[in-house]
Coordinates of C-alpha atoms and ligand atoms in Angstrom, one line a residue:
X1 CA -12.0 15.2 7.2
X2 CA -8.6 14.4 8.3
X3 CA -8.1 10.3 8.9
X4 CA -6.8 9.5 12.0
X5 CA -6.5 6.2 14.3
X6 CA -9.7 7.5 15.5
X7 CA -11.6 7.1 12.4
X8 CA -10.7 3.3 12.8
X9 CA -11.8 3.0 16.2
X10 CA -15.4 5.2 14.9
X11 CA -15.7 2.9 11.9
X12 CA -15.5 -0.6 13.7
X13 CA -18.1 1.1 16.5
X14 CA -20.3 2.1 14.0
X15 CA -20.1 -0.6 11.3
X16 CA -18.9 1.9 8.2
X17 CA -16.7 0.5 6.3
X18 CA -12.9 1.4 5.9
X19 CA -11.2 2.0 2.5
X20 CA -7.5 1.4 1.7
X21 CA -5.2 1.4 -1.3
X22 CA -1.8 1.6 -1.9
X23 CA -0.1 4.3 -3.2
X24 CA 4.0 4.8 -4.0
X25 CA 4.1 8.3 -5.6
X26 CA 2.9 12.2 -5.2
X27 CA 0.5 12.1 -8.3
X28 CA -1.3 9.0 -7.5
X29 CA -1.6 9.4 -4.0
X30 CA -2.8 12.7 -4.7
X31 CA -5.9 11.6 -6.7
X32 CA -6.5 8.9 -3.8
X33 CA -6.8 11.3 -1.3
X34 CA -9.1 13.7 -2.9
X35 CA -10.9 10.8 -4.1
X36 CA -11.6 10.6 -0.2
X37 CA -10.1 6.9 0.6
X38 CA -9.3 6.7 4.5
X39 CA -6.3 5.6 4.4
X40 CA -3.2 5.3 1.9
X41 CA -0.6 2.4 2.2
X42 CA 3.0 2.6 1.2
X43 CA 3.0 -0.9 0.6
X44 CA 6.4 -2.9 0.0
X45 CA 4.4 -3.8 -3.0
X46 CA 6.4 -1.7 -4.3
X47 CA 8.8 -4.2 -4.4
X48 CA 6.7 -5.5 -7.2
X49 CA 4.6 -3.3 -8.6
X50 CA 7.5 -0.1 -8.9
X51 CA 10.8 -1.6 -8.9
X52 CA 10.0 -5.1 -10.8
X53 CA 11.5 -7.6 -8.0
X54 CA 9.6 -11.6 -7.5
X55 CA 9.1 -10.7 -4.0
X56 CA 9.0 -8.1 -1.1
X57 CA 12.6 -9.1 0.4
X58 CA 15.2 -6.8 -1.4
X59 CA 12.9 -3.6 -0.4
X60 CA 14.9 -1.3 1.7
X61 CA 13.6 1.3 4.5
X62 CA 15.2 3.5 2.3
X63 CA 13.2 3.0 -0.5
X64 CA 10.0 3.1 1.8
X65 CA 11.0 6.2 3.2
X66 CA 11.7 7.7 -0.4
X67 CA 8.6 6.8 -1.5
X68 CA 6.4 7.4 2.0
X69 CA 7.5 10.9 2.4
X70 CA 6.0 11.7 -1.4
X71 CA 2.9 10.1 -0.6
X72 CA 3.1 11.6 2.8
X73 CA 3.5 15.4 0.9
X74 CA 0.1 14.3 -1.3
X75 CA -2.2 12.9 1.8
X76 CA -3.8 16.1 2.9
X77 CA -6.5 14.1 4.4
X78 CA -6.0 9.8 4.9
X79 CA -3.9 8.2 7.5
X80 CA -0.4 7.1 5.3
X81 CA 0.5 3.8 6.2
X82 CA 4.2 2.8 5.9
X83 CA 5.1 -0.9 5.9
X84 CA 8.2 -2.0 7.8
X85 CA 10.5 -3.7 5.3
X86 CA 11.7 -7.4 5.5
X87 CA 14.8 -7.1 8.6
X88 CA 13.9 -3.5 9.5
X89 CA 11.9 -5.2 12.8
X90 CA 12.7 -9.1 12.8
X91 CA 15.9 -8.8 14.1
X92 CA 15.6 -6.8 17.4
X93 CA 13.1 -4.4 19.5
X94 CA 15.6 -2.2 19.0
X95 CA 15.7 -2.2 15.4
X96 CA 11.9 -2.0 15.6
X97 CA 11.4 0.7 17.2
X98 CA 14.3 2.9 15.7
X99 CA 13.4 2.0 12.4
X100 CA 9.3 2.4 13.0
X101 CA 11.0 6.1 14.1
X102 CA 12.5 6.8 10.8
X103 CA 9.5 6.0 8.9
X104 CA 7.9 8.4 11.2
X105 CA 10.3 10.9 11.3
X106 CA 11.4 10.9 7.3
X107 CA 8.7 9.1 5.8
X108 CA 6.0 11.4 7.7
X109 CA 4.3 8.0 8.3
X110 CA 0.5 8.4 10.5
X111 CA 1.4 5.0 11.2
X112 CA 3.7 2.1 10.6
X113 CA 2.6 -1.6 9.7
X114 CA 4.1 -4.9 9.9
X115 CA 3.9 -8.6 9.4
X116 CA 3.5 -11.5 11.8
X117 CA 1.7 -12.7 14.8
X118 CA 2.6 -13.6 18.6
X119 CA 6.4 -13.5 17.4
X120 CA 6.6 -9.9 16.7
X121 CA 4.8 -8.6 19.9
X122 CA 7.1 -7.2 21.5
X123 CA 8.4 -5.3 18.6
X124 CA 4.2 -4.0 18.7
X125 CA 4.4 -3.3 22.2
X126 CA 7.8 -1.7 22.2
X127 CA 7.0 0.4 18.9
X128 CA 3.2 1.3 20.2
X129 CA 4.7 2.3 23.7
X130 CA 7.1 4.9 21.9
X131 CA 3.6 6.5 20.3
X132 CA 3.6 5.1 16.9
X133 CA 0.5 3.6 16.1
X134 CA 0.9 0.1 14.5
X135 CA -0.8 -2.0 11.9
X136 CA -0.7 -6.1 12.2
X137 CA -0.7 -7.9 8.8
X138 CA -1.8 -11.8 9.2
X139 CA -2.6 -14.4 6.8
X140 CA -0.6 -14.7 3.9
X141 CA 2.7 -12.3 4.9
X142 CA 4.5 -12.1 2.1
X143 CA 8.0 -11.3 3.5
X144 CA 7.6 -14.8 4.6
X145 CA 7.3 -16.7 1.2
X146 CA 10.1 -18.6 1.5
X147 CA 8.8 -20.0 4.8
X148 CA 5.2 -20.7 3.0
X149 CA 7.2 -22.0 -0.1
X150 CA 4.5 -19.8 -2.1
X151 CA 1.9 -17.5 -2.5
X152 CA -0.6 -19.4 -0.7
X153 CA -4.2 -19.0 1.1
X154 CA -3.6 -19.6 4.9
X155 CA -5.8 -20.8 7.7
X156 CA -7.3 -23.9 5.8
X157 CA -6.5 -26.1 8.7
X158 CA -8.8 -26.3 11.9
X159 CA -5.5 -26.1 13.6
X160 CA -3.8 -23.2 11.1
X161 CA -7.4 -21.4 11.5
X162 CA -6.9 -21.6 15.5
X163 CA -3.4 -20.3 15.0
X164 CA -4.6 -17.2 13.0
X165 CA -7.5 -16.5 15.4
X166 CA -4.8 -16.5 18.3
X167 CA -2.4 -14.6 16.5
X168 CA -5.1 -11.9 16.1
X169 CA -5.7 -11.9 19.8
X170 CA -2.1 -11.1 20.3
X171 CA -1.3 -8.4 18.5
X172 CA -4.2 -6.7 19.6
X173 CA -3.5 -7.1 22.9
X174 CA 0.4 -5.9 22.2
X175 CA -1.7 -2.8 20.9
X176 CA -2.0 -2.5 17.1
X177 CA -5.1 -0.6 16.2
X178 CA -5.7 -2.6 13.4
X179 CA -5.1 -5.8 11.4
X180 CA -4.5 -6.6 7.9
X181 CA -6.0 -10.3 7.1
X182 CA -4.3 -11.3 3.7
X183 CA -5.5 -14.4 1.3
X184 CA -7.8 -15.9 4.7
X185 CA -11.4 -17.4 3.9
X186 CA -14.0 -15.5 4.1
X187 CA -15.5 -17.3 6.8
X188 CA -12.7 -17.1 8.9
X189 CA -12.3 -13.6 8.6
X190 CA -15.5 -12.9 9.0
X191 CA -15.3 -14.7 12.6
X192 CA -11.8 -13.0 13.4
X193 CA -13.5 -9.7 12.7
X194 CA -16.2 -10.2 15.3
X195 CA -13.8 -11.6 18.1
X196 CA -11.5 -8.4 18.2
X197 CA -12.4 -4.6 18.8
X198 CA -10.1 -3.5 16.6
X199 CA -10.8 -3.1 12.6
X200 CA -9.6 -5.7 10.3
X201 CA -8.4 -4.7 6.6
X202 CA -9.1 -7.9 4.4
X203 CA -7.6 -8.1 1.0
X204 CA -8.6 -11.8 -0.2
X205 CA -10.4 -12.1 2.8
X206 CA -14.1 -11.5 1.9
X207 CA -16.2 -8.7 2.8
X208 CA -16.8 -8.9 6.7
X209 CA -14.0 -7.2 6.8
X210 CA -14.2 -3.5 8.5
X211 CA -12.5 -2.5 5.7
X212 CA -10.6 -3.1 2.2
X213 CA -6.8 -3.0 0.6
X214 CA -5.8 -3.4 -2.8
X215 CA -2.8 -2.9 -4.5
X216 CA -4.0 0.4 -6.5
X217 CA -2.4 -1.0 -9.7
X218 CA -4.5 -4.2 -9.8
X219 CA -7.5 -2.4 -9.3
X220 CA -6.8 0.0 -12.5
X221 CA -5.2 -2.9 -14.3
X222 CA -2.1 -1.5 -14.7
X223 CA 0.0 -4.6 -13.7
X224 CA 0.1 -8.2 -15.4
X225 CA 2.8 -10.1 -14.0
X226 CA 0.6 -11.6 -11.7
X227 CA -3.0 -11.1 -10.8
X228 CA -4.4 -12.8 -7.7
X229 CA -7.8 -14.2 -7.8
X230 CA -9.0 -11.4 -5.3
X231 CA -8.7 -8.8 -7.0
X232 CA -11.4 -6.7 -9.1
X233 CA -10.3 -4.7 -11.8
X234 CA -12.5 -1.4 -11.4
X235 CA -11.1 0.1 -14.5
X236 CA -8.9 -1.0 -17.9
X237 CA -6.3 2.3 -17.2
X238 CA -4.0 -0.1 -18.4
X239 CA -5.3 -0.4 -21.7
X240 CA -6.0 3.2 -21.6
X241 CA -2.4 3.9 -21.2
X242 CA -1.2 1.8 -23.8
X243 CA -3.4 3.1 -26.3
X244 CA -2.1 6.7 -25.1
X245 CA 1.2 5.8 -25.8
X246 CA 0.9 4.5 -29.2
X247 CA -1.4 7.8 -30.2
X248 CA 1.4 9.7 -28.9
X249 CA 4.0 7.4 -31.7
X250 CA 1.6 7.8 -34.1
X251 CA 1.2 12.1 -33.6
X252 CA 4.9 12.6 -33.2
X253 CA 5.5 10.3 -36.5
X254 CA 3.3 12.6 -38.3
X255 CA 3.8 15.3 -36.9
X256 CA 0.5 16.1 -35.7
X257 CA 1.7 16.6 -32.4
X258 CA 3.1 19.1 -31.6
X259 CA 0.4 21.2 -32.8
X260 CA 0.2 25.6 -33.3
X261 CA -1.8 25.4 -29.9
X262 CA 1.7 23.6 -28.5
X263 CA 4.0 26.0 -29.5
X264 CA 5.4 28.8 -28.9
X265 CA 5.5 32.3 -30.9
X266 CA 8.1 34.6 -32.3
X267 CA 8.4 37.6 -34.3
X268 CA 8.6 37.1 -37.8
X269 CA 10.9 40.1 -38.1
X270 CA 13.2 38.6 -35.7
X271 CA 13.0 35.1 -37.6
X272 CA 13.8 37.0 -40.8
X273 CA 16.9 38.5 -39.2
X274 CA 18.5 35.0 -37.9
X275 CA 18.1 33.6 -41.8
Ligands
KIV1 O1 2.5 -4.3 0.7 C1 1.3 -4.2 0.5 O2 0.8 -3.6 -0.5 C2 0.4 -4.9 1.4 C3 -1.0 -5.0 1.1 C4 -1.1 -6.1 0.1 C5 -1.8 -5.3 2.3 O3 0.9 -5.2 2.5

C-alpha cells in the first residue's frame, strides 16, 4: 500500500509503529521499498556515508536532488523524504520555500524535512502553506555541530529538556506532520511523544518513539568511520562484501572467473578463418 502523510497520522492513532531508513541510490532504495519500510529518507547522510565529508555542511540541494529523484524512481510504495541541506532554508522564507519546491519538483520528494525548532517556523509554516508536507528534526541537528561543538546527546538539562519539549510544540503547531528526535533520552522522548499528535521518528531516542530511522549503512555494517552507540547492526553486509571482493581477485587471478557459463560462443569455423 502506497505511504502517504496519512499513514503517519493512522499509525500515531492506532499505536503501529513507523519504519524509516535512509536510502541515496535506485538499487538500495529499491530493495527497501519492496522490503515494505514506510518511508525512505534521502538523508544528507549522504554527506557521510556517500561522498566521505566530517559533516553534513558541504552537501548541496543539488546533490540531494541528484540522489532524491533516483530514490524517488525506486519508491513505488514509501513516502521519500528529502532533507533540506545546510543554507537551502536558514537564510530566508523565500529560500525555504523555493528550495522545498525544487526538491519537490526535481527530486519527486512526498515530503521535505528540516532541522531546528521555534527558529525555523516560519520557514514550516511558509513551506506547509505552499502544500509540501514537512518533517521537523530536533535533538541532536547535525548541520548545527559547530554550534554544539560535537556530536552530542541533547536535552540533559531540566532546562535544555524544557527547551526541546517546547520546540516540539512549535513546529507542530507551524504544521509539520512529523518530528525526527535525534540522540534525546529515552525518557524524554518518550514524554515528547505523548504530548504531541503528531508521530515522532527517534533514532537514539529509545523505543516510545512512533517510529524508527537509521542510516541504512550502519544497520548493514557497511560503514566504519564512525558508529554511534545507537545503532544495531542487523546484518555483517559489510563483511560480506569484502569477502566478495577478495573472491572476485582471487577468480580473476586464476582465472576461474570468467567461466564457459560467462562467455560467449562462436563458430569454430569462423575462429579457424581469423587464424
Ligand atoms: O540525514 C539523515 O540521515 C538524518 C537521519 C539521521 C535522521 O537526518
Amino acid at each position: 500500500m502506497k505511504n502517504s502523510v496519512l499513514t503517519f497520522k493512522e499509525a500515531k492513532q492506532t499505536g503501529k509503529k513507523l519504519t524509516m531508513l535512509t536510502a541515496y541510490d535506485y538499487s538500495t532504495a529499491k530493495l527497501i521499498d519492496e522490503a515494505g519500510v514506510n518511508s525512505i529518507l534521502v538523508g544528507d547522510s549522504l554527506g557521510n556515508v556517500m561522498l566521505g565529508y566530517e559533516d553534513t555542511l558541504s552537501v548541496t540541494m543539488e546533490d540531494m536532488i541528484h540522489h532524491g529523484a533516483a530514490v524517488s524512481r525506486a519508491a513505488k510504495n514509501a513516502l521519500v523524504v528529502i532533507d533540506m541541506p545546510f543554507m537551502s532554508y536558514q537564510t530566508s522564507t523565500y529560500d525555504a520555500v523555493v528550495n522545498a519546491g525544487r526538491l519537490m519538483k526535481e527530486g519527486r520528494a512526498g515530503a521535505v524535512k528540516l532541522e531546528g525548532g521555534r527558529e525555523v517556523c516560519e520557514q514550516i509554516k511558509a513551506i506547509t502553506d505552499c502544500g509540501i508536507p514537512v518533517v521537523a528534526h530536533l535533538g541532536l541537528t547535525p548541520q548545527s555541530v559547530n554550534a554544539f561543538g560535537g556530536f552530542k546527546i541533547q536535552g540533559k538539562s531540566e532546562e535544555a529538556a524544557k527547551r526541546l519539549i517546547d520546540d516540539a510544540l512549535y513546529v507542530e503547531e507551524a504544521g509539520a506532520f512529523s518530528v525526527v528526535l535525534e540522540c534525546v533520552p529515552a525518557k524524554l522522548a518518550e514524554l515528547i511523544t505523548g504530548k504531541l499528535s503528531i508521530p515522532t521518528i527517534g533514532i537514539g531516542a529509545g523505543n516510545a518513539c512512533d517510529g524508527q530511522v537509521l542510516v541504512y549503512q550502519d544497520m548493514l555494517g557497511m560503514f566504519s568511520d564512525y558508529v554511534p552507540k545507537f545503532v544495531k547492526q542487523f546484518a555483517d553486509v559489510g563483511s560480506i562484501m569484502k569477502q566478495a571482493f577478495r573472491d572476485y581477485i582471487n577468480a580473476v587471478s586464476d582465472m576461474s572467473f570468467p567461466a564457459k557459463e560467462h562467455s560467449y560462443t562462436i563458430d569454430d569455423e569462423v575462429i579457424k578463418k581469423l587464424y
